[in-house]
Each structure stands twice: as structure tokens, then as C-alpha cells.
Coordinates of C-alpha atoms and ligand atoms in Angstrom, one line a residue:
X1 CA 0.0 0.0 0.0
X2 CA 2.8 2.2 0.8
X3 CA 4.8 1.9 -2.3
X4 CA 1.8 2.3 -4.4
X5 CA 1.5 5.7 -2.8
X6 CA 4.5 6.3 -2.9
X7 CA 6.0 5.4 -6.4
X8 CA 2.7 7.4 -8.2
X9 CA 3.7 10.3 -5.9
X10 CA 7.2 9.9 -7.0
X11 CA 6.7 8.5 -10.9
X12 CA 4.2 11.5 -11.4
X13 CA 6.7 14.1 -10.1
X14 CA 4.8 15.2 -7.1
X15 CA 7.1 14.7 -4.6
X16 CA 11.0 14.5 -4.9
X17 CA 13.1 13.5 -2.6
X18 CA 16.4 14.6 -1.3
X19 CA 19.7 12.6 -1.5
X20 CA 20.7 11.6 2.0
X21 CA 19.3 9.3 4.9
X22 CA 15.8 8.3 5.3
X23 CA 14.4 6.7 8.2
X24 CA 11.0 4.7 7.7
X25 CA 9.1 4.5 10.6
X26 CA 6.9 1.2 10.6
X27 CA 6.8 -0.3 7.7
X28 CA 5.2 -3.9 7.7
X29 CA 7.6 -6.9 7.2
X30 CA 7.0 -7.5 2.9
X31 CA 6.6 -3.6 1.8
X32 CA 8.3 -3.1 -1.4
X33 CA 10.9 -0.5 -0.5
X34 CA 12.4 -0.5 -4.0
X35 CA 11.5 3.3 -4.1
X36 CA 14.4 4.1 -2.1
X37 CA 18.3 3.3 -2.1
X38 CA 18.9 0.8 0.2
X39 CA 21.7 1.8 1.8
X40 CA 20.1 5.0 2.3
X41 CA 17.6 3.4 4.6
X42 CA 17.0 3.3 8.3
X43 CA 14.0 1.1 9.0
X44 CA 12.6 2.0 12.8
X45 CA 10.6 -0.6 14.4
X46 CA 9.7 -1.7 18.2
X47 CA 8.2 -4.9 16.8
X48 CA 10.7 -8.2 17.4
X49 CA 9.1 -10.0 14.3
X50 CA 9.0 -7.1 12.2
X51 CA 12.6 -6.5 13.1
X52 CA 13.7 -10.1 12.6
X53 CA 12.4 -9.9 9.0
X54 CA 13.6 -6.8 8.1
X55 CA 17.0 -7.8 9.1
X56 CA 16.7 -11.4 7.1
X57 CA 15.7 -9.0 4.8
X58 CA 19.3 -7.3 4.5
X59 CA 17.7 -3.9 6.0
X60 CA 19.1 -1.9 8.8
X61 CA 16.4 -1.4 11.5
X62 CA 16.8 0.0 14.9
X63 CA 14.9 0.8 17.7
X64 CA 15.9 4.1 18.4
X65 CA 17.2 6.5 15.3
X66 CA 19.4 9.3 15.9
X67 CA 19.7 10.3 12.9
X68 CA 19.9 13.2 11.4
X69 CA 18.2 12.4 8.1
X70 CA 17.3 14.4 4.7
X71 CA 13.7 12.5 5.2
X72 CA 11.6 10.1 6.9
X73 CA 8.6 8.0 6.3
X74 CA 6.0 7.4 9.0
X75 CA 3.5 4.3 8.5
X76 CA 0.9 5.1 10.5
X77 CA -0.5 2.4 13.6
X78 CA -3.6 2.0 14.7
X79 CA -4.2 3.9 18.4
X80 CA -4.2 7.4 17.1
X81 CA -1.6 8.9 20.5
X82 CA 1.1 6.4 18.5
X83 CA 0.7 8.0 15.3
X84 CA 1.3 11.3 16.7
X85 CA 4.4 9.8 19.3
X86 CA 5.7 8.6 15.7
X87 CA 4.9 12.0 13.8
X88 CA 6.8 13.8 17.1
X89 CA 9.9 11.7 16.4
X90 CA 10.0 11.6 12.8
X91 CA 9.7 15.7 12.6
X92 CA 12.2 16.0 15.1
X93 CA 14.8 13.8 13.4
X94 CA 14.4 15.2 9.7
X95 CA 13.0 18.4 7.7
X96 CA 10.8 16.5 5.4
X97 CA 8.1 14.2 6.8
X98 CA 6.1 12.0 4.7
X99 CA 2.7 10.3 6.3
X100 CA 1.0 7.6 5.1
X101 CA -1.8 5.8 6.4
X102 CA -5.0 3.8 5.3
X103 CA -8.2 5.1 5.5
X104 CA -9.8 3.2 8.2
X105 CA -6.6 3.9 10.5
X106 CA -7.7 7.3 10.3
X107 CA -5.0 8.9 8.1
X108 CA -7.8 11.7 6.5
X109 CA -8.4 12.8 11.2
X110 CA -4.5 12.7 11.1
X111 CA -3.8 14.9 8.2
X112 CA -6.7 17.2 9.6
X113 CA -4.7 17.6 12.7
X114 CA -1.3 18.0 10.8
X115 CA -2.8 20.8 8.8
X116 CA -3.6 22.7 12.1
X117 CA 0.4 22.8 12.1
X118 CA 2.0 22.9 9.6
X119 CA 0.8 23.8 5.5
X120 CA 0.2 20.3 3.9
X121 CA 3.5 20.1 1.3
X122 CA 1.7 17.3 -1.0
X123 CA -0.4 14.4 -0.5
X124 CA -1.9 11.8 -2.5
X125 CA -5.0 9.6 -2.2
X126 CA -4.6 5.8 -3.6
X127 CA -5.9 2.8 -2.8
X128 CA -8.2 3.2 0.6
X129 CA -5.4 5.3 1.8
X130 CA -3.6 8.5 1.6
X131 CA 0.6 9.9 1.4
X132 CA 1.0 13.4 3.1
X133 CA 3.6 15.4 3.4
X134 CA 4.9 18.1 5.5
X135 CA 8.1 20.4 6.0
X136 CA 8.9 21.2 9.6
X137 CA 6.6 22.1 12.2
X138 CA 6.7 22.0 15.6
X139 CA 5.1 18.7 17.3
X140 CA 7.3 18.0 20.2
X141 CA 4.0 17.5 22.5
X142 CA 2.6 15.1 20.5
X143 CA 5.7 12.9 21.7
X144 CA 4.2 9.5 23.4
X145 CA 4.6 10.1 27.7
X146 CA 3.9 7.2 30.0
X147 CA 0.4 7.0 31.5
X148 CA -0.1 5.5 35.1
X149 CA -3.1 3.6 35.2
X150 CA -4.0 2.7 38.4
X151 CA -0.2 1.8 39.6
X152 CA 0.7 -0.2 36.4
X153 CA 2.5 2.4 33.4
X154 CA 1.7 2.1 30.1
X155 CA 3.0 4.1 26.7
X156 CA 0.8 5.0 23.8
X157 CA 0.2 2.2 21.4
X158 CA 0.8 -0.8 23.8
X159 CA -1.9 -3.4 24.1
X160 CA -4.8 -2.2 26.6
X161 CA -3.0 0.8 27.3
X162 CA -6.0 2.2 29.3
X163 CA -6.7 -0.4 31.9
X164 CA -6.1 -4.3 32.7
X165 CA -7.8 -6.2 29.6
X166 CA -11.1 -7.8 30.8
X167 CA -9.8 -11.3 29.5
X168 CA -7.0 -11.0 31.6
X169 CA -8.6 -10.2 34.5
X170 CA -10.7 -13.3 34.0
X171 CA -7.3 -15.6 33.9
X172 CA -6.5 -13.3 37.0
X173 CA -9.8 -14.3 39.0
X174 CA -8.8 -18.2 38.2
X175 CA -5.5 -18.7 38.6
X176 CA -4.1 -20.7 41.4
X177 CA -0.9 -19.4 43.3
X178 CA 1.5 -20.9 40.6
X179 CA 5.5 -22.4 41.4
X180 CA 8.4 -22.9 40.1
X181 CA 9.5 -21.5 37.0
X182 CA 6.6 -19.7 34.6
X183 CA 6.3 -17.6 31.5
X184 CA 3.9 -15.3 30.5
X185 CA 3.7 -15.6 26.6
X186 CA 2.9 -12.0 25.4
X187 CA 3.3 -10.5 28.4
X188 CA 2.3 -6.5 27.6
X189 CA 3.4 -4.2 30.1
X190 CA 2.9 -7.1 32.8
X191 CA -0.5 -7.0 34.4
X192 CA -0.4 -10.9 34.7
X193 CA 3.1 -11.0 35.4
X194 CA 3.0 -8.9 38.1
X195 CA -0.4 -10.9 39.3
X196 CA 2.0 -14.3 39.1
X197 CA 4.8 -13.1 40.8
X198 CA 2.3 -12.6 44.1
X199 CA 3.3 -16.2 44.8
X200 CA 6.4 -16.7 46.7
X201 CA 6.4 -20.2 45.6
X202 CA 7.6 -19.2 41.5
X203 CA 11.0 -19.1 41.5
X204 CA 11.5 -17.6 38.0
X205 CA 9.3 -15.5 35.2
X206 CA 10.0 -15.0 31.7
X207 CA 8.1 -12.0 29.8
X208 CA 8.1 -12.8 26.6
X209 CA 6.9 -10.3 24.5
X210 CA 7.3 -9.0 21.1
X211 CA 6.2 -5.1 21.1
X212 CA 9.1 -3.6 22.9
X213 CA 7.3 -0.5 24.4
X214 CA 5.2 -2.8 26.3
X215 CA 8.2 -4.7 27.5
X216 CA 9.7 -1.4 28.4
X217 CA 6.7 -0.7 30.8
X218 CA 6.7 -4.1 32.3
X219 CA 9.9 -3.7 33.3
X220 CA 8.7 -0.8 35.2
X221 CA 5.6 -2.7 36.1
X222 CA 7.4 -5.7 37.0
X223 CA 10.2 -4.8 39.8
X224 CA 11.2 -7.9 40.7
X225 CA 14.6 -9.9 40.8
X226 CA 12.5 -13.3 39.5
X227 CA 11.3 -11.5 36.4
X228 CA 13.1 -11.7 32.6
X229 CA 12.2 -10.1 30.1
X230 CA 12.8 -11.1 26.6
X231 CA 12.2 -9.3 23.4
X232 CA 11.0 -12.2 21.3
X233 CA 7.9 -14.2 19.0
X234 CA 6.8 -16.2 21.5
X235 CA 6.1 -18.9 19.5
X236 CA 9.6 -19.0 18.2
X237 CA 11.2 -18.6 21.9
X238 CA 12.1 -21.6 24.1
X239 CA 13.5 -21.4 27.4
X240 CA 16.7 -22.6 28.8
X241 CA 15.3 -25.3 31.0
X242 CA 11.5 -27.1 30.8
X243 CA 9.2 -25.1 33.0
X244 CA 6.4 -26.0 35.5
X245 CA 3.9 -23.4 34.0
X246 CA 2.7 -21.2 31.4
X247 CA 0.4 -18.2 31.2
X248 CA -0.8 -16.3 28.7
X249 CA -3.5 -14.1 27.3
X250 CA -2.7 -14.6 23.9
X251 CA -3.0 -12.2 20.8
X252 CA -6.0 -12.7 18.3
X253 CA -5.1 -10.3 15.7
X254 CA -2.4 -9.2 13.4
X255 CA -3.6 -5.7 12.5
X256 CA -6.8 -5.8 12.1
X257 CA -7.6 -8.6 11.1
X258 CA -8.8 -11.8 13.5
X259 CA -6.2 -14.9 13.2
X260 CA -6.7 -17.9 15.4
X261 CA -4.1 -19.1 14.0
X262 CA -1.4 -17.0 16.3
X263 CA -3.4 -18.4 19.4
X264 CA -3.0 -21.8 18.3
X265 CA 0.6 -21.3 17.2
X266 CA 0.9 -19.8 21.0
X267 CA -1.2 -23.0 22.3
X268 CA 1.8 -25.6 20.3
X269 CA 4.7 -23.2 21.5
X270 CA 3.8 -24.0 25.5
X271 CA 3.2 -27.4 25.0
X272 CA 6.9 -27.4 23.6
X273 CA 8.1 -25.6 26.6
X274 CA 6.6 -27.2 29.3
X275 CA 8.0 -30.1 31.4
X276 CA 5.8 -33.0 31.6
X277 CA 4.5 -32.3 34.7
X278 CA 3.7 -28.7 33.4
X279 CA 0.7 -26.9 32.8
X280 CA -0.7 -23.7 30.5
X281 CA -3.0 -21.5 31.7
X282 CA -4.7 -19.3 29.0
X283 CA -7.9 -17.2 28.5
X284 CA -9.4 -17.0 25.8
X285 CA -12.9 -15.3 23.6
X286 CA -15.4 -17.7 23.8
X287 CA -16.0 -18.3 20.3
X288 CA -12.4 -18.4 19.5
X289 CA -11.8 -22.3 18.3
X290 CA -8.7 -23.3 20.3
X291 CA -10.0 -26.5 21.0
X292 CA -8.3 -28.7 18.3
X293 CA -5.2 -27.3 19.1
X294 CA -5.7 -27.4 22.6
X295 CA -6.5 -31.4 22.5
X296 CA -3.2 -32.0 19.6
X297 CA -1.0 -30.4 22.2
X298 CA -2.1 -31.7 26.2
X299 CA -3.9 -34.8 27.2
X300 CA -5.8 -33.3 29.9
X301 CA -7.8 -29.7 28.9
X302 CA -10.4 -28.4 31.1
X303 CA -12.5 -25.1 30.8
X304 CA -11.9 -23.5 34.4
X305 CA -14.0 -20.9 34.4
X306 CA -16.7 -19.5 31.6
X307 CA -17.5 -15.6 32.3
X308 CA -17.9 -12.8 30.7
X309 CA -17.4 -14.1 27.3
X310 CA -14.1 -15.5 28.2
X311 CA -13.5 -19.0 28.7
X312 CA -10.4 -19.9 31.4
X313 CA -8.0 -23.1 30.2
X314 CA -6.1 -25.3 32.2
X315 CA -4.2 -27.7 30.1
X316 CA -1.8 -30.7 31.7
X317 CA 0.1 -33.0 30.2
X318 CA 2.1 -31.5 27.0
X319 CA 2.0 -34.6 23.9
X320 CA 5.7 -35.4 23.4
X321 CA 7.4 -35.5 20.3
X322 CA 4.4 -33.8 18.4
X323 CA 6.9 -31.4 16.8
Ligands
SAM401 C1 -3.9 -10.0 24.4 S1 -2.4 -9.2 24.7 C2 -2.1 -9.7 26.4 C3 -1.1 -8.7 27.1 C4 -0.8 -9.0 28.6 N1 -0.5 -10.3 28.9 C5 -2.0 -8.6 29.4 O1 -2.7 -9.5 30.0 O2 -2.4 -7.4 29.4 C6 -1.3 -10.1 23.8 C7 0.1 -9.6 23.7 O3 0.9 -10.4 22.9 C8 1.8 -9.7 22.2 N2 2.2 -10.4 21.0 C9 1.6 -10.6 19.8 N3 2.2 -11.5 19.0 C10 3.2 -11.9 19.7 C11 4.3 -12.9 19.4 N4 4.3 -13.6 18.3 N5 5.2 -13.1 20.4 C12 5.2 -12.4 21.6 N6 4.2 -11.5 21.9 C13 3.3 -11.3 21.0 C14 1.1 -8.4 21.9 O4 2.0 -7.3 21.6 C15 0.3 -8.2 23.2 O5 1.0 -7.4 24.1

């Protein structure tokens, strides 16, 4: 979607850009970046899998830019306070910003806002989406700032970043003091994991977790000498030693659209992690349709609790050998 804005905006001579370093902010993993010289490219991400792809890729991609650079490239998220934390960094790092965004992520609000600035350079509406561009401006307060919610901090963007998730308070309510050593597969900014850590009995917790801003505020959440905190696809991760337990709340979209499939591919990962003895403890939608996977991967699976429109999970006894 991108490059199709952007090569008709650059094909038709409507925008030009300078020679120098560009930093893209946010480009999904498979964007064709063919537009611009690679090694004039800085790709920005806080995603793990994003970065990992990149980077097989052949791409540069770091975390935190320095920069400076002759332009930058902002593809805009979803929550609308991390498109403008990722317009604040972009304008402060380079003279020439472009924006581009689909429509239903609310680029056509965005560039209203924008204009309130700064004059609109160019822009460019294309496939059920739109490129702007701007020179300058001033949008240093737009920069993303913690939040406290309630005693937990979260940053702009992060998963739930207003209060606890009402699924996870659900896997809260059921949960049994836990021991020995856990992980929390998609951990956020830690609400679980701090929940788990309340017993005494858990000697170790891994966060795994693949946005790094929420990782950032669970390390803040999450105080505590027991916890690690891993920047990682949790269903890629394994841990250095079988574990006695895992929890998780796991993720059912990419974007926005649904995919099961990433809570069954979380569902496979613990039963791989697990020592026999071990067991996962997950909430999930009710209609979500982890049962298949849930029965491939443990022998024994019972629904703990059914509220809400959340169904608890307990499963024991991890198959062997199933991949
Ligand atoms: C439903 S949220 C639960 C967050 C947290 N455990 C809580 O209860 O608030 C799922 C989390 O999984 C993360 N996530 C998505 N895909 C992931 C992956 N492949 N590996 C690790 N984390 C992932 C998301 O960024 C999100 O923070």
C-alpha cells in the first residue's frame, strides 16, 4: 500500500526526494521499499518480528534513530496517540516528513490535525489510503509520555494501554498461586506477570513479548529480581530449562484482522516448553476455536472458568514428540 502511494507520488513528479538518509518508521515486514536506495535506509521498528524480518531481509532497523536524516517515512499504527508519538519523532529527526496511512486507520483525522500545524506540502489519495507530506513544524508534544493507570505504566500504542484487559482479569480471578518456573507468553506491560509473581512459591518469570514499548513498561511494572524479560515471537522462543507453567492471554489479531491461528501457534509453542508435569494456563474469547489445538498439544484440557465471554483453560500433560 505504501509503495503504491508512494511510487505514483514519485513517478508522477509530485514529490521528490532529497539525497541523504531516510528513516522509515513502521513499515510492515514485505513492503516493497524498491523506491528508495537501500543503503540510504533506516528502518525503525519496536516490533521483534517485524525486526527479525527486516534484518533477514538485508535492512538496517533499529529501535531508536538518531539520525539526522534528509527525510523520513512514517507508516501510521492504529491507536491514534502512537501515530502522533511517531509524527513527534519523525519531525524532530528530519526536515521533510512523509505520512502515510489507510483510511480506516484514520490517516484523513491525522492529516486534519497535521494541517492545524503545519501547510500540507503534498499528498496523495490511492488505494483506501492517503501519502502526506509536511516540511517542519513544531510537534514536540505530540511525543508519546507514560500513563499510570492505576499503579501499572503504560505508553501509547501498547496493548490495553488504558486499563487491565477484561480477558485477563478473568485468567486473574482463576488462577491458582503458581510455582516454580513460569512464563507469560505475550506478556504486555505485565499486568499478569505482576499478578504471578504474588506467589512466593515461582521461582523464575519470563516476559516474553514482542512489542518492545510494552516490554519497556513491564519492566517498570514488574520490579522484581524473579522476572526476565525477553524481546522475542513467542512462539519461536524456548526457554533454557523445561518449565512447570505457562500463562498467557494470547494475541487474536495481526492488524486488524482476526487470526486464530497465532493463538493456536501460541497453544503448540507452550506445550513445547513445558516439562511433563507442566501446565498452560490461557484465556481466551469464547468463540475463539482453540480446542483442536488445545487437544493435539495436552492430554488433559479443562474449561476452568466460563465468564464474561471469556472461557479460562487449564491444560496438563504436554503430547511429546508432536513437533
Ligand atoms: C492479548 S495481549 C495480552 C497482554 C498482557 N499479557 C495482558 O494481559 O495485558 C497479547 C500480547 O501479545 C503480544 N504479541 C503478539 N504477538 C506476539 C508474538 N508472536 N510473540 C510475543 N508477543 C506477541 C502483543 O503485543 C500483546 O502485548
Amino acid at each position: 500500500m505504501t509503495a503504491s502511494r508512494l511510487s505514483h507520488a514519485l513517478e508522477t513528479g509530485a514529490l521528490a526526494l532529497p539525497a541523504g538518509p531516510v528513516a522509515l518508521f513502521g513499515p510492515p515486514p514485505g513492503t516493497d521499499l524498491s523506491a528508495f536506495p537501500r543503503e540510504a535506509l533506516t528502518l525503525v521498528s519496536h516490533d521483534a518480528i517485524a525486526t527479525a524480518a527486516w534484518q533477514a531481509a538485508g535492512y538496517a532497523v533499529t529501535r531508536m534513530p538518531t539520525g539526522p536524516f534528509a527525510a523520513a517515512l512514517v507508516v501510521l499504527p492504529r491507536a491514534r496517540d502512537a501515530q502522533k508519538a511517531l509524527i513527534a519523532e519523525a519531525t524532530a529527526l528530519a526536515p521533510l516528513v512523509l505520512i502515510d496511512g489507510q483510511k480506516h486507520d484514520g490517516v484523513d483525522a491525522m492529516l486534519k490535525a497535521v494541517r492545524g500545524r503545519v501547510p500540507i506540502t503534498g499528498s496523495l489519495a490511492k488505494a483506501h489510503g492517503k501519502l502526506f507530506w509536511i516540511e517542519g513544524g513544531d510537534f514536540a508534544d505530540w511525543a508519546g509520555v507514560p500513563r499510570d493507570i492505576g499503579g501499572f505504566v503504560t505508553r501509547p500504542g501498547v496493548f490495553s494501554a488504558d486499563g487491565p484487559d477484561k480477558g485477563s482479569l478473568a485468567l486473574v480471578a482463576a488462577l491458582p498461586p503458581l510455582k516454580g518456573r513460569v512464563a507469560d507468553l505475550g506478556a504486555g506491560w505485565g499486568f499478569l506477570a505482576r499478578h504471578i509473581l504474588e506467589s512466593d512459591a515461582v521461582t523464575a518469570l519470563a516476559l516474553v513479548e514482542t512489542d518492545a514499548i510494552a516490554l519497556d513498561c513491564a519492566r517498570e511494572n514488574v520490579p522484581d529480581p524473579r522476572a526476565a524479560f525477553h524481546w522475542a515471537d513467542a512462539t519461536r522462543w524456548r526457554p533454557s530449562a523445561p518449565l512447570d507453567a505457562v500463562v498467557s492471554n494470547p494475541p487474536f489479531h495481526r492488524d486488524r484482522s482476526g487470526d486464530p491461528g497465532l493463538g493456536r501457534a501460541f497453544i503448540a509453542a507452550a506445550a513445547t516448553m513445558l516439562a511433563p508435569s507442566g501446565s498452560l494456563w490461557m484465556v481466551a474469547n469464547r468463540h475463539l476455536p482453540y480446542e483442536a489445538e488445545l487437544d493435539a498439544s495436552f492430554r488433559e484440557v479443562e474449561a476452568v472458568a466460563d465468564t464474561g465471554g471469556f472461557k479460562v483453560i487449564h491444560a496438563r500433560q504436554p503430547r511429546r514428540g508432536r513437533r
